[in-house]
Amino acid sequence: MVTLVHDNLEQTDAKMSARDVSVYYGSKKAIDEVSIDIPTDYVTAFIGPSGCGKSTFLRTMNRMNDTIASARVEGEIELDGQNIYNPKLDVVQLRARVGMVFQKPNPFPKSIYENIAYGPKIHGLADGKTELDEIVERSLTRAGLWNEVKDRLDDSGTALSGGQQQRLCIARAIAVDPEVILMDEPCSALDPIATAKIEELISELHGRYAIVIVTHSMQQAARVSQRTAFFHLGKIVEYGRTSDIFTNPKEQKTQDYITGRYG
Ligand SMILES: Nc1ncnc2c1ncn2[C@@H]1O[C@H](COP(=O)(O)OP(=O)(O)OP(=O)(O)O)[C@@H](O)[C@H]1O
Ligand SMILES: [Mg+2]
């Protein structure tokens, strides 16, 4: 594991490190030489105005940009010191280690049980039905959903409420034993109560997984994260302790954004 010292931050272990990462869509540069270390033990928030590249950068971290034909990634991204863009790397395996939760809950049109069991099955994580049952229960419990669904595991995942669907998607990510969970505005389609539940869940999961969350809500970033990166026009303008970014930013642009002067 790489050990890092950030200016003004205590020494931490980096789960992931990006070095000089640029992303192009065709000839348009959407991310411009971004470098950042994602710590193991913290929740990291990505904030910044619409179109600044938060989702694009997040997608580089588990190679989801591979699915966009026009996207091209330059630079290096390491997971535990290993280059995730190594052509020999198994991308399916990578996405199990670096899971993703999207803005809009996207359960499979299958039963609640199958939504969770599918990943462990294809990754060979369960030895038989009993073990698979255990993984399903543990993942749903960890995602704070077990009590609500334990009597209806055969119902379709799509029959759940939006907030429940999003917790199902988090449980699905957890089921394959990830090391990092990337969340792109996971609460933007949810009401305040469902949002509060997801925030609570993030706080509970923190420490067990490295978590990165993109959010437009500065209150949310302040509540759930310990580190914040402020993106602007494809660059990281400022990265540091969440409390410093929100109370004592070093850059004028960060100050302008957090005080609502633009964005
Ligand atoms: N699939 C794509 N093809 C071409 N351009 C894209 C694509 N996805 C994003 N872009 C462009 O890349 C830039 C960054 O977009 P991105 O979606 O990463 O921003 P964002 O910070 O996540 O914005 P938002 O807060 O609105 O979600 C924008 O100019 C956007 O138009
Ligand atoms: Mg986005």
XYZ file of C-alpha atoms and ligand atoms in Angstrom:
295
model
C 0.000 0.000 0.000
C 1.241 3.482 -0.824
C 1.645 5.836 2.083
C 1.008 9.466 1.418
C 1.497 12.758 3.013
C -0.774 15.495 1.805
C 0.047 19.054 2.412
C -1.560 19.857 5.742
C -3.148 16.406 6.119
C -2.008 13.642 8.400
C -0.414 10.596 6.866
C -2.956 8.104 5.575
C -3.007 4.973 3.470
C -4.258 5.451 -0.046
C -6.611 2.829 -1.382
C -6.583 4.455 -4.794
C -4.256 6.991 -6.378
C -4.824 8.983 -9.524
C -1.864 10.629 -11.221
C -2.269 13.205 -13.983
C -5.522 11.736 -15.163
C -7.136 13.357 -18.191
C -10.325 12.224 -19.870
C -11.411 13.161 -23.365
C -14.750 12.693 -25.076
C -13.632 12.771 -28.685
C -11.434 15.854 -28.813
C -13.094 17.534 -25.819
C -11.082 17.381 -22.596
C -13.441 16.816 -19.674
C -10.830 16.030 -17.002
C -7.533 17.875 -17.020
C -4.569 16.215 -15.286
C -6.233 15.368 -12.013
C -4.204 13.798 -9.219
C -5.722 12.662 -5.953
C -5.282 9.952 -3.361
C -8.397 8.257 -2.047
C -7.851 7.214 1.556
C -8.887 3.833 2.873
C -10.432 5.008 6.077
C -12.464 8.019 5.060
C -15.466 9.044 3.059
C -14.349 11.376 0.279
C -16.850 13.807 -1.246
C -16.551 15.233 -4.763
C -18.311 18.566 -5.107
C -18.438 21.207 -7.806
C -20.724 22.845 -10.350
C -22.642 20.846 -12.920
C -20.511 19.725 -15.850
C -17.169 20.111 -14.031
C -16.347 16.420 -14.474
C -17.236 14.740 -11.162
C -19.060 11.798 -12.744
C -16.469 11.488 -15.493
C -13.659 11.288 -12.964
C -15.582 8.911 -10.708
C -16.111 6.591 -13.665
C -12.362 6.441 -14.331
C -11.948 4.778 -10.939
C -13.598 1.520 -11.997
C -13.238 1.913 -15.748
C -16.887 2.636 -16.367
C -15.720 5.096 -19.034
C -14.706 2.007 -21.030
C -18.406 1.652 -21.822
C -18.510 5.090 -23.510
C -17.154 4.752 -27.031
C -15.877 8.327 -27.351
C -14.166 8.397 -23.935
C -10.386 8.126 -23.634
C -8.450 8.115 -20.362
C -4.825 9.206 -19.934
C -2.665 9.050 -16.831
C -2.512 6.483 -14.093
C -4.933 5.132 -11.563
C -3.809 2.604 -9.023
C -5.736 0.368 -6.669
C -3.467 -0.874 -3.890
C -0.520 0.186 -6.039
C -1.670 -1.697 -9.136
C -2.518 0.038 -12.380
C -6.213 -0.531 -13.075
C -5.721 0.327 -16.764
C -3.385 -2.612 -17.252
C -4.815 -4.327 -20.358
C -4.416 -7.703 -18.646
C -6.664 -6.698 -15.774
C -10.066 -8.356 -15.520
C -12.529 -5.465 -15.577
C -15.367 -7.531 -14.099
C -13.131 -8.335 -11.147
C -12.124 -4.675 -10.853
C -15.755 -3.561 -10.695
C -16.396 -6.046 -7.915
C -13.491 -4.544 -5.957
C -14.548 -1.011 -6.846
C -18.343 -1.031 -6.774
C -20.621 1.723 -8.003
C -23.988 3.107 -7.002
C -25.723 5.401 -9.470
C -27.923 8.455 -9.256
C -31.010 6.560 -10.274
C -31.525 3.280 -8.430
C -31.082 0.510 -11.016
C -32.034 -2.855 -9.517
C -32.129 -5.792 -11.915
C -35.678 -6.738 -12.939
C -35.328 -9.844 -10.791
C -36.209 -10.835 -7.253
C -34.718 -9.021 -4.273
C -32.818 -12.209 -3.467
C -31.413 -12.541 -6.989
C -30.360 -8.901 -7.060
C -27.959 -9.661 -4.219
C -27.092 -13.269 -5.060
C -26.168 -12.674 -8.707
C -22.734 -11.087 -8.096
C -21.535 -13.590 -5.476
C -22.666 -16.390 -7.802
C -20.771 -15.186 -10.864
C -17.707 -14.428 -8.734
C -17.866 -17.828 -7.073
C -18.017 -16.327 -3.588
C -20.542 -18.794 -2.173
C -20.158 -22.498 -1.688
C -23.729 -23.689 -1.884
C -27.156 -22.322 -1.084
C -26.647 -21.878 2.669
C -23.602 -19.702 2.144
C -25.386 -17.710 -0.537
C -28.336 -17.182 1.819
C -25.906 -15.912 4.429
C -24.323 -13.448 2.002
C -27.763 -12.182 0.980
C -28.840 -11.676 4.583
C -25.551 -10.085 5.617
C -25.497 -7.681 2.652
C -29.102 -6.615 3.160
C -28.504 -6.210 6.889
C -25.439 -4.081 6.279
C -27.418 -1.939 3.860
C -30.117 -1.465 6.503
C -32.761 -3.213 4.436
C -33.059 -6.737 5.851
C -35.923 -6.107 8.235
C -37.965 -4.426 5.533
C -37.531 -7.182 2.948
C -36.818 -10.435 4.774
C -40.390 -11.668 4.265
C -40.525 -10.735 0.586
C -37.204 -11.834 -0.878
C -38.991 -13.274 -3.908
C -40.649 -9.987 -4.810
C -39.143 -8.022 -7.653
C -36.441 -5.524 -6.708
C -38.248 -2.988 -8.844
C -41.333 -3.240 -6.596
C -39.493 -1.497 -3.749
C -39.690 2.226 -3.002
C -36.971 4.435 -4.469
C -35.087 4.633 -1.188
C -35.339 0.888 -0.676
C -34.164 0.317 -4.252
C -31.118 2.466 -3.606
C -30.319 0.495 -0.433
C -30.794 -2.670 -2.490
C -28.223 -1.365 -4.962
C -25.837 -0.623 -2.107
C -26.448 -4.146 -0.742
C -25.737 -5.514 -4.219
C -22.410 -3.667 -4.305
C -21.551 -4.883 -0.788
C -22.396 -8.513 -1.611
C -19.247 -9.033 -3.690
C -17.055 -7.776 -0.872
C -15.765 -4.574 -2.453
C -12.891 -2.479 -1.179
C -14.139 0.803 -2.602
C -17.696 2.017 -3.191
C -18.260 4.881 -5.619
C -21.564 6.711 -5.317
C -22.693 9.237 -7.904
C -25.346 11.456 -6.326
C -26.974 8.438 -4.681
C -29.700 10.505 -3.010
C -30.682 12.869 -5.789
C -33.792 10.828 -6.665
C -34.815 10.324 -3.030
C -36.984 12.166 -0.536
C -35.472 13.605 2.673
C -36.292 10.571 4.826
C -34.821 8.093 2.341
C -31.852 10.435 1.960
C -31.293 10.477 5.721
C -31.286 6.681 5.727
C -28.649 6.519 2.995
C -26.528 9.089 4.831
C -26.797 7.044 8.019
C -25.817 3.980 6.057
C -22.753 5.721 4.598
C -21.680 6.642 8.113
C -22.057 3.022 9.201
C -20.127 1.681 6.213
C -17.344 4.201 6.629
C -14.158 2.511 7.751
C -15.158 -0.830 6.288
C -14.946 0.396 2.699
C -13.258 3.384 1.100
C -16.222 5.453 -0.053
C -16.352 8.234 -2.625
C -19.571 10.188 -2.980
C -20.448 12.806 -5.573
C -22.994 15.234 -4.241
C -24.522 18.593 -5.055
C -25.537 19.020 -1.463
C -22.877 20.719 0.592
C -24.808 19.833 3.722
C -24.603 16.216 2.685
C -20.877 16.432 1.970
C -20.377 18.040 5.377
C -22.471 15.393 7.119
C -21.034 12.235 5.584
C -17.473 12.941 4.461
C -14.132 13.561 6.129
C -12.345 14.606 2.930
C -13.656 16.828 0.157
C -12.381 17.550 -3.339
C -13.740 20.596 -5.121
C -13.833 20.190 -8.900
C -14.053 23.063 -11.338
C -13.730 22.938 -15.146
C -12.198 19.472 -15.133
C -9.624 20.136 -12.432
C -9.446 19.650 -8.691
C -9.128 23.164 -7.342
C -8.832 22.153 -3.717
C -8.743 18.946 -1.714
C -8.579 18.610 2.025
C -10.373 17.939 5.254
C -14.074 18.493 4.774
C -14.180 20.826 7.765
C -11.382 22.977 6.289
C -12.951 23.083 2.829
C -16.235 24.316 4.236
C -15.029 26.654 6.951
C -11.637 27.774 5.792
C -11.032 27.163 2.080
C -7.691 28.249 0.683
C -8.900 29.043 -2.817
C -11.183 31.873 -3.817
C -13.018 29.600 -6.258
C -13.854 27.156 -3.479
C -15.037 30.020 -1.309
C -17.241 31.304 -4.123
C -18.756 27.876 -4.673
C -19.482 27.035 -1.067
C -21.022 30.423 -0.464
C -23.310 29.843 -3.433
C -21.875 32.537 -5.648
C -21.990 30.227 -8.650
C -22.701 26.636 -9.595
N -20.908 10.547 -22.640
C -20.433 11.778 -22.858
N -20.117 12.175 -24.097
C -19.628 13.407 -24.336
N -19.438 14.337 -23.398
C -19.742 14.005 -22.131
C -20.266 12.715 -21.782
N -20.471 12.672 -20.456
C -20.095 13.875 -19.997
N -19.659 14.679 -20.982
C -19.182 16.070 -20.845
O -18.069 16.070 -19.961
C -18.130 17.167 -19.066
C -18.186 16.657 -17.620
O -19.419 15.978 -17.430
P -19.768 15.194 -16.111
O -21.022 14.461 -16.357
O -18.584 14.398 -15.694
O -19.978 16.385 -15.068
P -20.568 16.384 -13.595
O -19.639 17.206 -12.773
O -20.821 15.000 -13.162
O -21.933 17.179 -13.779
P -23.333 17.031 -12.991
O -23.100 17.656 -11.655
O -24.303 17.794 -13.830
O -23.653 15.561 -12.901
C -19.372 17.967 -19.471
O -18.959 18.987 -20.335
C -20.209 16.962 -20.203
O -21.023 17.571 -21.164
Mg -22.552 13.944 -12.641
